[in-house]
Short mmCIF file of the C-alpha atoms (twelve columns), coordinates in Angstrom:
data_MODEL
# 
_entry.id   MODEL 
# 
loop_
_atom_site.group_PDB 
_atom_site.id 
_atom_site.type_symbol 
_atom_site.label_atom_id 
_atom_site.label_alt_id 
_atom_site.label_comp_id 
_atom_site.label_asym_id 
_atom_site.label_seq_id 
_atom_site.Cartn_x 
_atom_site.Cartn_y 
_atom_site.Cartn_z 
_atom_site.pdbx_PDB_model_num 
ATOM 1   C CA . UNK A 1   237.621 4.215   155.993 1 
ATOM 2   C CA . UNK A 2   239.181 2.017   158.647 1 
ATOM 3   C CA . UNK A 3   240.058 -1.419  157.322 1 
ATOM 4   C CA . UNK A 4   238.259 -4.305  159.057 1 
ATOM 5   C CA . UNK A 5   240.348 -6.644  161.174 1 
ATOM 6   C CA . UNK A 6   239.431 -10.314 160.718 1 
ATOM 7   C CA . UNK A 7   239.706 -12.819 163.570 1 
ATOM 8   C CA . UNK A 8   242.871 -14.312 162.050 1 
ATOM 9   C CA . UNK A 9   244.608 -10.926 162.126 1 
ATOM 10  C CA . UNK A 10  243.631 -9.782  165.600 1 
ATOM 11  C CA . UNK A 11  246.715 -11.270 167.237 1 
ATOM 12  C CA . UNK A 12  249.004 -9.924  164.523 1 
ATOM 13  C CA . UNK A 13  247.577 -6.429  164.971 1 
ATOM 14  C CA . UNK A 14  247.944 -6.759  168.745 1 
ATOM 15  C CA . UNK A 15  251.571 -7.908  168.485 1 
ATOM 16  C CA . UNK A 16  252.575 -5.156  166.052 1 
ATOM 17  C CA . UNK A 17  250.765 -2.570  168.173 1 
ATOM 18  C CA . UNK A 18  252.822 -3.629  171.206 1 
ATOM 19  C CA . UNK A 19  256.054 -3.441  169.192 1 
ATOM 20  C CA . UNK A 20  255.114 -0.013  167.852 1 
ATOM 21  C CA . UNK A 21  254.316 1.430   171.266 1 
ATOM 22  C CA . UNK A 22  257.603 0.004   172.566 1 
ATOM 23  C CA . UNK A 23  259.440 1.752   169.718 1 
ATOM 24  C CA . UNK A 24  257.736 5.054   170.533 1 
ATOM 25  C CA . UNK A 25  258.683 4.701   174.191 1 
ATOM 26  C CA . UNK A 26  262.255 3.901   173.128 1 
ATOM 27  C CA . UNK A 27  262.305 7.209   171.247 1 
ATOM 28  C CA . UNK A 28  261.749 9.052   174.516 1 
ATOM 29  C CA . UNK A 29  264.401 7.002   176.276 1 
ATOM 30  C CA . UNK A 30  267.022 7.419   173.533 1 
ATOM 31  C CA . UNK A 31  266.456 11.162  173.302 1 
ATOM 32  C CA . UNK A 32  266.598 11.618  177.058 1 
ATOM 33  C CA . UNK A 33  269.733 9.455   177.250 1 
ATOM 34  C CA . UNK A 34  271.399 11.579  174.584 1 
ATOM 35  C CA . UNK A 35  270.814 14.826  176.448 1 
ATOM 36  C CA . UNK A 36  271.632 13.398  179.865 1 
ATOM 37  C CA . UNK A 37  274.786 11.484  179.028 1 
ATOM 38  C CA . UNK A 38  276.273 13.168  175.915 1 
ATOM 39  C CA . UNK A 39  276.973 16.681  174.662 1 
ATOM 40  C CA . UNK A 40  275.033 16.541  171.377 1 
ATOM 41  C CA . UNK A 41  272.771 19.547  170.779 1 
ATOM 42  C CA . UNK A 42  269.055 19.320  170.004 1 
ATOM 43  C CA . UNK A 43  269.269 20.599  166.414 1 
ATOM 44  C CA . UNK A 44  271.960 18.058  165.465 1 
ATOM 45  C CA . UNK A 45  270.063 15.250  167.174 1 
ATOM 46  C CA . UNK A 46  266.928 16.180  165.220 1 
ATOM 47  C CA . UNK A 47  268.777 16.278  161.896 1 
ATOM 48  C CA . UNK A 48  270.540 12.923  162.427 1 
ATOM 49  C CA . UNK A 49  267.251 11.360  163.504 1 
ATOM 50  C CA . UNK A 50  265.465 12.608  160.379 1 
ATOM 51  C CA . UNK A 51  268.307 11.553  158.049 1 
ATOM 52  C CA . UNK A 52  268.467 8.010   159.447 1 
ATOM 53  C CA . UNK A 53  264.667 7.768   159.512 1 
ATOM 54  C CA . UNK A 54  264.452 8.866   155.878 1 
ATOM 55  C CA . UNK A 55  267.069 6.324   154.790 1 
ATOM 56  C CA . UNK A 56  265.395 3.476   156.677 1 
ATOM 57  C CA . UNK A 57  261.908 4.231   155.402 1 
ATOM 58  C CA . UNK A 58  263.179 4.710   151.842 1 
ATOM 59  C CA . UNK A 59  264.716 1.216   151.966 1 
ATOM 60  C CA . UNK A 60  261.473 -0.241  153.336 1 
ATOM 61  C CA . UNK A 61  259.445 1.471   150.611 1 
ATOM 62  C CA . UNK A 62  261.948 0.343   147.972 1 
ATOM 63  C CA . UNK A 63  261.737 -3.265  149.179 1 
ATOM 64  C CA . UNK A 64  257.954 -3.087  148.938 1 
ATOM 65  C CA . UNK A 65  258.105 -1.428  145.498 1 
ATOM 66  C CA . UNK A 66  256.111 1.534   146.749 1 
ATOM 67  C CA . UNK A 67  256.627 4.700   144.658 1 
ATOM 68  C CA . UNK A 68  257.217 8.037   146.358 1 
ATOM 69  C CA . UNK A 69  254.799 10.665  145.065 1 
ATOM 70  C CA . UNK A 70  254.775 14.274  146.246 1 
ATOM 71  C CA . UNK A 71  251.350 15.782  146.876 1 
ATOM 72  C CA . UNK A 72  249.818 18.505  148.999 1 
ATOM 73  C CA . UNK A 73  249.565 16.268  152.021 1 
ATOM 74  C CA . UNK A 74  253.233 15.357  151.582 1 
ATOM 75  C CA . UNK A 75  254.466 18.880  152.198 1 
ATOM 76  C CA . UNK A 76  252.106 19.389  155.141 1 
ATOM 77  C CA . UNK A 77  253.134 16.039  156.630 1 
ATOM 78  C CA . UNK A 78  256.800 16.998  156.272 1 
ATOM 79  C CA . UNK A 79  256.201 20.263  158.107 1 
ATOM 80  C CA . UNK A 80  254.305 18.514  160.908 1 
ATOM 81  C CA . UNK A 81  257.038 15.880  161.144 1 
ATOM 82  C CA . UNK A 82  259.748 18.513  161.459 1 
ATOM 83  C CA . UNK A 83  257.791 20.469  164.086 1 
ATOM 84  C CA . UNK A 84  257.246 17.269  166.054 1 
ATOM 85  C CA . UNK A 85  260.882 16.117  165.861 1 
ATOM 86  C CA . UNK A 86  262.387 19.529  166.656 1 
ATOM 87  C CA . UNK A 87  260.031 20.349  169.528 1 
ATOM 88  C CA . UNK A 88  260.478 16.797  170.863 1 
ATOM 89  C CA . UNK A 89  264.266 17.139  170.957 1 
ATOM 90  C CA . UNK A 90  264.357 20.610  172.479 1 
ATOM 91  C CA . UNK A 91  261.755 19.684  175.114 1 
ATOM 92  C CA . UNK A 92  263.646 16.586  176.249 1 
ATOM 93  C CA . UNK A 93  266.601 18.681  177.317 1 
ATOM 94  C CA . UNK A 94  264.613 19.733  180.404 1 
ATOM 95  C CA . UNK A 95  261.865 17.163  180.997 1 
ATOM 96  C CA . UNK A 96  261.976 13.606  182.352 1 
ATOM 97  C CA . UNK A 97  261.320 10.535  180.204 1 
ATOM 98  C CA . UNK A 98  257.905 9.636   181.619 1 
ATOM 99  C CA . UNK A 99  256.628 13.201  182.007 1 
ATOM 100 C CA . UNK A 100 257.672 14.095  178.452 1 
ATOM 101 C CA . UNK A 101 255.919 11.071  176.991 1 
ATOM 102 C CA . UNK A 102 252.822 11.873  179.049 1 
ATOM 103 C CA . UNK A 103 252.517 15.406  177.676 1 
ATOM 104 C CA . UNK A 104 253.375 14.274  174.136 1 
ATOM 105 C CA . UNK A 105 250.840 11.493  173.780 1 
ATOM 106 C CA . UNK A 106 248.148 13.200  175.821 1 
ATOM 107 C CA . UNK A 107 248.244 16.090  173.329 1 
ATOM 108 C CA . UNK A 108 248.324 13.692  170.368 1 
ATOM 109 C CA . UNK A 109 245.417 11.560  171.556 1 
ATOM 110 C CA . UNK A 110 243.295 14.606  172.418 1 
ATOM 111 C CA . UNK A 111 243.653 15.844  168.852 1 
ATOM 112 C CA . UNK A 112 242.884 12.404  167.408 1 
ATOM 113 C CA . UNK A 113 239.889 11.859  169.669 1 
ATOM 114 C CA . UNK A 114 238.513 15.276  168.702 1 
ATOM 115 C CA . UNK A 115 238.840 14.379  165.017 1 
ATOM 116 C CA . UNK A 116 237.179 11.027  165.659 1 
ATOM 117 C CA . UNK A 117 234.238 12.668  167.374 1 
ATOM 118 C CA . UNK A 118 233.836 15.113  164.489 1 
ATOM 119 C CA . UNK A 119 233.687 12.146  162.090 1 
ATOM 120 C CA . UNK A 120 230.989 10.421  164.140 1 
ATOM 121 C CA . UNK A 121 233.152 7.572   165.422 1 
ATOM 122 C CA . UNK A 122 232.083 5.647   168.510 1 
ATOM 123 C CA . UNK A 123 234.159 4.359   171.355 1 
ATOM 124 C CA . UNK A 124 233.893 2.996   174.879 1 
ATOM 125 C CA . UNK A 125 233.577 6.146   176.929 1 
ATOM 126 C CA . UNK A 126 234.050 4.058   180.065 1 
ATOM 127 C CA . UNK A 127 237.344 2.705   178.770 1 
ATOM 128 C CA . UNK A 128 238.452 6.131   177.637 1 
ATOM 129 C CA . UNK A 129 237.686 7.693   181.008 1 
ATOM 130 C CA . UNK A 130 239.449 4.870   182.851 1 
ATOM 131 C CA . UNK A 131 242.542 5.308   180.662 1 
ATOM 132 C CA . UNK A 132 242.536 9.087   181.036 1 
ATOM 133 C CA . UNK A 133 241.953 8.801   184.771 1 
ATOM 134 C CA . UNK A 134 244.893 6.442   185.105 1 
ATOM 135 C CA . UNK A 135 247.043 8.778   183.045 1 
ATOM 136 C CA . UNK A 136 246.155 11.769  185.207 1 
ATOM 137 C CA . UNK A 137 246.877 9.735   188.332 1 
ATOM 138 C CA . UNK A 138 250.190 8.590   186.875 1 
ATOM 139 C CA . UNK A 139 251.913 11.957  187.394 1 
ATOM 140 C CA . UNK A 140 249.572 13.652  189.842 1 
ATOM 141 C CA . UNK A 141 250.351 14.485  193.523 1 
ATOM 142 C CA . UNK A 142 253.866 13.492  194.439 1 
ATOM 143 C CA . UNK A 143 255.398 13.862  190.968 1 
ATOM 144 C CA . UNK A 144 257.478 16.929  190.200 1 
ATOM 145 C CA . UNK A 145 255.853 19.208  187.656 1 
ATOM 146 C CA . UNK A 146 257.896 19.613  184.449 1 
ATOM 147 C CA . UNK A 147 259.204 23.079  183.480 1 
ATOM 148 C CA . UNK A 148 256.517 25.090  181.719 1 
ATOM 149 C CA . UNK A 149 258.606 25.832  178.637 1 
ATOM 150 C CA . UNK A 150 259.519 22.183  178.119 1 
ATOM 151 C CA . UNK A 151 255.898 21.108  178.670 1 
ATOM 152 C CA . UNK A 152 254.649 23.614  176.081 1 
ATOM 153 C CA . UNK A 153 257.224 22.418  173.544 1 
ATOM 154 C CA . UNK A 154 256.249 18.795  174.165 1 
ATOM 155 C CA . UNK A 155 252.548 19.625  173.794 1 
ATOM 156 C CA . UNK A 156 253.363 21.278  170.453 1 
ATOM 157 C CA . UNK A 157 255.214 18.109  169.446 1 
ATOM 158 C CA . UNK A 158 252.164 16.053  170.447 1 
ATOM 159 C CA . UNK A 159 249.717 18.101  168.390 1 
ATOM 160 C CA . UNK A 160 252.065 17.902  165.395 1 
ATOM 161 C CA . UNK A 161 252.405 14.137  165.837 1 
ATOM 162 C CA . UNK A 162 248.633 13.724  166.082 1 
ATOM 163 C CA . UNK A 163 248.086 15.667  162.862 1 
ATOM 164 C CA . UNK A 164 250.904 13.752  161.159 1 
ATOM 165 C CA . UNK A 165 249.289 10.450  162.172 1 
ATOM 166 C CA . UNK A 166 245.859 11.449  160.860 1 
ATOM 167 C CA . UNK A 167 247.303 12.591  157.533 1 
ATOM 168 C CA . UNK A 168 249.207 9.306   157.245 1 
ATOM 169 C CA . UNK A 169 245.985 7.339   157.618 1 
ATOM 170 C CA . UNK A 170 244.580 8.959   154.465 1 
ATOM 171 C CA . UNK A 171 247.420 7.892   152.198 1 
ATOM 172 C CA . UNK A 172 247.244 4.839   149.937 1 
ATOM 173 C CA . UNK A 173 250.809 3.844   150.860 1 
ATOM 174 C CA . UNK A 174 251.588 4.898   154.449 1 
ATOM 175 C CA . UNK A 175 255.203 3.672   154.414 1 
ATOM 176 C CA . UNK A 176 256.011 5.485   151.170 1 
ATOM 177 C CA . UNK A 177 254.181 8.563   152.430 1 
ATOM 178 C CA . UNK A 178 256.120 8.536   155.693 1 
ATOM 179 C CA . UNK A 179 259.422 8.030   153.853 1 
ATOM 180 C CA . UNK A 180 258.606 10.992  151.631 1 
ATOM 181 C CA . UNK A 181 257.701 13.106  154.675 1 
ATOM 182 C CA . UNK A 182 261.096 12.358  156.230 1 
ATOM 183 C CA . UNK A 183 262.872 13.250  153.004 1 
ATOM 184 C CA . UNK A 184 260.960 16.506  152.610 1 
ATOM 185 C CA . UNK A 185 261.575 17.357  156.276 1 
ATOM 186 C CA . UNK A 186 265.342 16.958  155.851 1 
ATOM 187 C CA . UNK A 187 265.926 20.430  154.303 1 
ATOM 188 C CA . UNK A 188 264.009 21.969  157.204 1 
ATOM 189 C CA . UNK A 189 266.203 20.112  159.693 1 
ATOM 190 C CA . UNK A 190 269.390 21.219  157.910 1 
ATOM 191 C CA . UNK A 191 268.119 24.795  157.770 1 
ATOM 192 C CA . UNK A 192 267.451 24.685  161.491 1 
ATOM 193 C CA . UNK A 193 271.002 23.437  162.055 1 
ATOM 194 C CA . UNK A 194 272.256 26.434  160.092 1 
ATOM 195 C CA . UNK A 195 270.208 28.756  162.287 1 
ATOM 196 C CA . UNK A 196 271.634 27.064  165.384 1 
ATOM 197 C CA . UNK A 197 275.188 26.825  164.007 1 
ATOM 198 C CA . UNK A 198 276.781 28.584  166.987 1 
ATOM 199 C CA . UNK A 199 275.470 26.030  169.450 1 
ATOM 200 C CA . UNK A 200 276.084 22.848  167.427 1 
ATOM 201 C CA . UNK A 201 277.917 20.100  169.311 1 
ATOM 202 C CA . UNK A 202 278.399 16.658  167.801 1 
ATOM 203 C CA . UNK A 203 279.103 13.743  170.120 1 
ATOM 204 C CA . UNK A 204 279.758 10.158  168.963 1 
ATOM 205 C CA . UNK A 205 277.473 8.578   171.561 1 
ATOM 206 C CA . UNK A 206 274.823 11.237  170.962 1 
ATOM 207 C CA . UNK A 207 274.925 10.601  167.210 1 
ATOM 208 C CA . UNK A 208 274.596 6.874   167.886 1 
ATOM 209 C CA . UNK A 209 271.482 7.450   170.009 1 
ATOM 210 C CA . UNK A 210 270.060 9.698   167.272 1 
ATOM 211 C CA . UNK A 211 270.730 7.025   164.635 1 
ATOM 212 C CA . UNK A 212 268.909 4.419   166.720 1 
ATOM 213 C CA . UNK A 213 266.056 6.849   167.309 1 
ATOM 214 C CA . UNK A 214 265.733 7.622   163.605 1 
ATOM 215 C CA . UNK A 215 266.254 4.182   162.071 1 
ATOM 216 C CA . UNK A 216 264.668 1.768   164.545 1 
ATOM 217 C CA . UNK A 217 262.431 3.674   166.940 1 
ATOM 218 C CA . UNK A 218 261.207 6.094   164.250 1 
ATOM 219 C CA . UNK A 219 261.702 4.513   160.804 1 
ATOM 220 C CA . UNK A 220 260.718 0.940   161.600 1 
ATOM 221 C CA . UNK A 221 258.357 2.112   164.345 1 
ATOM 222 C CA . UNK A 222 256.423 4.458   162.056 1 
ATOM 223 C CA . UNK A 223 256.202 1.826   159.317 1 
ATOM 224 C CA . UNK A 224 254.617 -0.556  161.809 1 
ATOM 225 C CA . UNK A 225 252.412 2.204   163.204 1 
ATOM 226 C CA . UNK A 226 250.803 3.053   159.889 1 
ATOM 227 C CA . UNK A 227 250.123 -0.586  159.134 1 
ATOM 228 C CA . UNK A 228 248.321 -0.786  162.485 1 
ATOM 229 C CA . UNK A 229 246.861 2.725   162.271 1 
ATOM 230 C CA . UNK A 230 244.702 2.099   159.176 1 
ATOM 231 C CA . UNK A 231 243.121 -0.850  160.960 1 
ATOM 232 C CA . UNK A 232 241.905 1.272   163.869 1 
ATOM 233 C CA . UNK A 233 239.371 4.027   164.432 1 
ATOM 234 C CA . UNK A 234 240.947 7.387   165.273 1 
ATOM 235 C CA . UNK A 235 239.798 7.247   168.888 1 
ATOM 236 C CA . UNK A 236 241.061 3.681   169.324 1 
ATOM 237 C CA . UNK A 237 244.497 4.650   168.016 1 
ATOM 238 C CA . UNK A 238 244.534 7.704   170.272 1 
ATOM 239 C CA . UNK A 239 243.736 5.601   173.338 1 
ATOM 240 C CA . UNK A 240 246.353 2.958   172.467 1 
ATOM 241 C CA . UNK A 241 249.036 5.641   172.550 1 
ATOM 242 C CA . UNK A 242 248.236 6.251   176.202 1 
ATOM 243 C CA . UNK A 243 250.367 3.183   176.953 1 
ATOM 244 C CA . UNK A 244 253.522 4.956   175.772 1 
ATOM 245 C CA . UNK A 245 253.993 7.163   178.878 1 
ATOM 246 C CA . UNK A 246 253.693 4.048   181.013 1 
ATOM 247 C CA . UNK A 247 256.318 2.208   178.963 1 
ATOM 248 C CA . UNK A 248 258.530 5.294   178.910 1 
ATOM 249 C CA . UNK A 249 258.388 5.556   182.696 1 
ATOM 250 C CA . UNK A 250 259.336 1.894   182.983 1 
ATOM 251 C CA . UNK A 251 262.280 2.411   180.623 1 
ATOM 252 C CA . UNK A 252 263.280 5.470   182.622 1 
ATOM 253 C CA . UNK A 253 263.255 3.420   185.814 1 
ATOM 254 C CA . UNK A 254 265.394 0.669   184.307 1 
ATOM 255 C CA . UNK A 255 267.914 2.734   182.354 1 
ATOM 256 C CA . UNK A 256 267.901 6.102   184.143 1 
ATOM 257 C CA . UNK A 257 267.144 5.067   187.699 1 
ATOM 258 C CA . UNK A 258 263.800 6.882   187.925 1 
ATOM 259 C CA . UNK A 259 261.665 5.596   190.814 1 
ATOM 260 C CA . UNK A 260 258.181 4.115   190.282 1 
ATOM 261 C CA . UNK A 261 255.846 4.038   193.278 1 
ATOM 262 C CA . UNK A 262 253.029 1.594   194.005 1 
ATOM 263 C CA . UNK A 263 250.553 4.351   193.163 1 
ATOM 264 C CA . UNK A 264 252.172 4.917   189.778 1 
ATOM 265 C CA . UNK A 265 252.125 1.181   189.059 1 
ATOM 266 C CA . UNK A 266 248.414 1.071   189.910 1 
ATOM 267 C CA . UNK A 267 247.677 3.992   187.610 1 
ATOM 268 C CA . UNK A 268 249.558 2.204   184.819 1 
ATOM 269 C CA . UNK A 269 247.239 -0.778  185.219 1 
ATOM 270 C CA . UNK A 270 244.232 1.563   184.917 1 
ATOM 271 C CA . UNK A 271 245.617 3.007   181.682 1 
ATOM 272 C CA . UNK A 272 246.120 -0.417  180.151 1 
ATOM 273 C CA . UNK A 273 242.685 -1.630  181.314 1 
ATOM 274 C CA . UNK A 274 241.030 1.382   179.719 1 
ATOM 275 C CA . UNK A 275 242.907 0.773   176.483 1 
ATOM 276 C CA . UNK A 276 241.639 -2.805  176.364 1 
ATOM 277 C CA . UNK A 277 238.030 -1.585  176.670 1 
ATOM 278 C CA . UNK A 278 238.512 1.015   173.924 1 
ATOM 279 C CA . UNK A 279 240.136 -1.506  171.562 1 
ATOM 280 C CA . UNK A 280 237.341 -4.048  172.077 1 
ATOM 281 C CA . UNK A 281 234.707 -1.439  171.261 1 
ATOM 282 C CA . UNK A 282 236.694 -0.281  168.229 1 
ATOM 283 C CA . UNK A 283 236.886 -3.852  166.861 1 
ATOM 284 C CA . UNK A 284 233.126 -4.221  167.155 1 
# 
């Protein structure tokens, strides 16, 4: 069951939610930066990201004295994590920062909302429709459509991330569970590097971006996410993630020179307004 949020913790949950969404948006930016400005390949980027994420989360779990226990969900979570990370990296070779985040989190939130509906959860349908409408408007007429192959890969990453998030909510110790998932996903990442050995290209700057993506944006970000996640209904958490494409587009504009029109800024406001309505209903 979702843990109740008392009045004294509302602001803490809100602050950590903002930090978590910023970390997720930074993941898109760091990955896109790596493939735009360095020569690192997608398989190596994925492996470095998973290694640094595993190390960071293991240290966090160790500091909190949280034991790592392997169970059925652990192996499934590791597989979903690997699918997400690999598809995410390969997709971002050919898709823009904002568009990639849009496809990723739209797929993730659709899966989470569907699970919430199946469990009988309630939400503000008005808020949800406003947020979805703003998201559709965000990259509608005037925005270049992403390549089909990259969009399909990013949608796969989104579905894997959504399933990974829902499995993480069930665990007694989300941080330890996430750390274990990263560790169990590491052999899969190394195996994928072996499969891709002919196209491996390591680049110092690319490795640095991957380390930041794994340790801060992923490791610390996921630890914060699961603390917030268990205090939200599935549909509320799915709607909150709609803010990530907006943040990613802003980061893309600042660091990659991507243009943001008045129409796109207006649609971003709609997304955030819808999220506020969904969160308020979820708290009730």
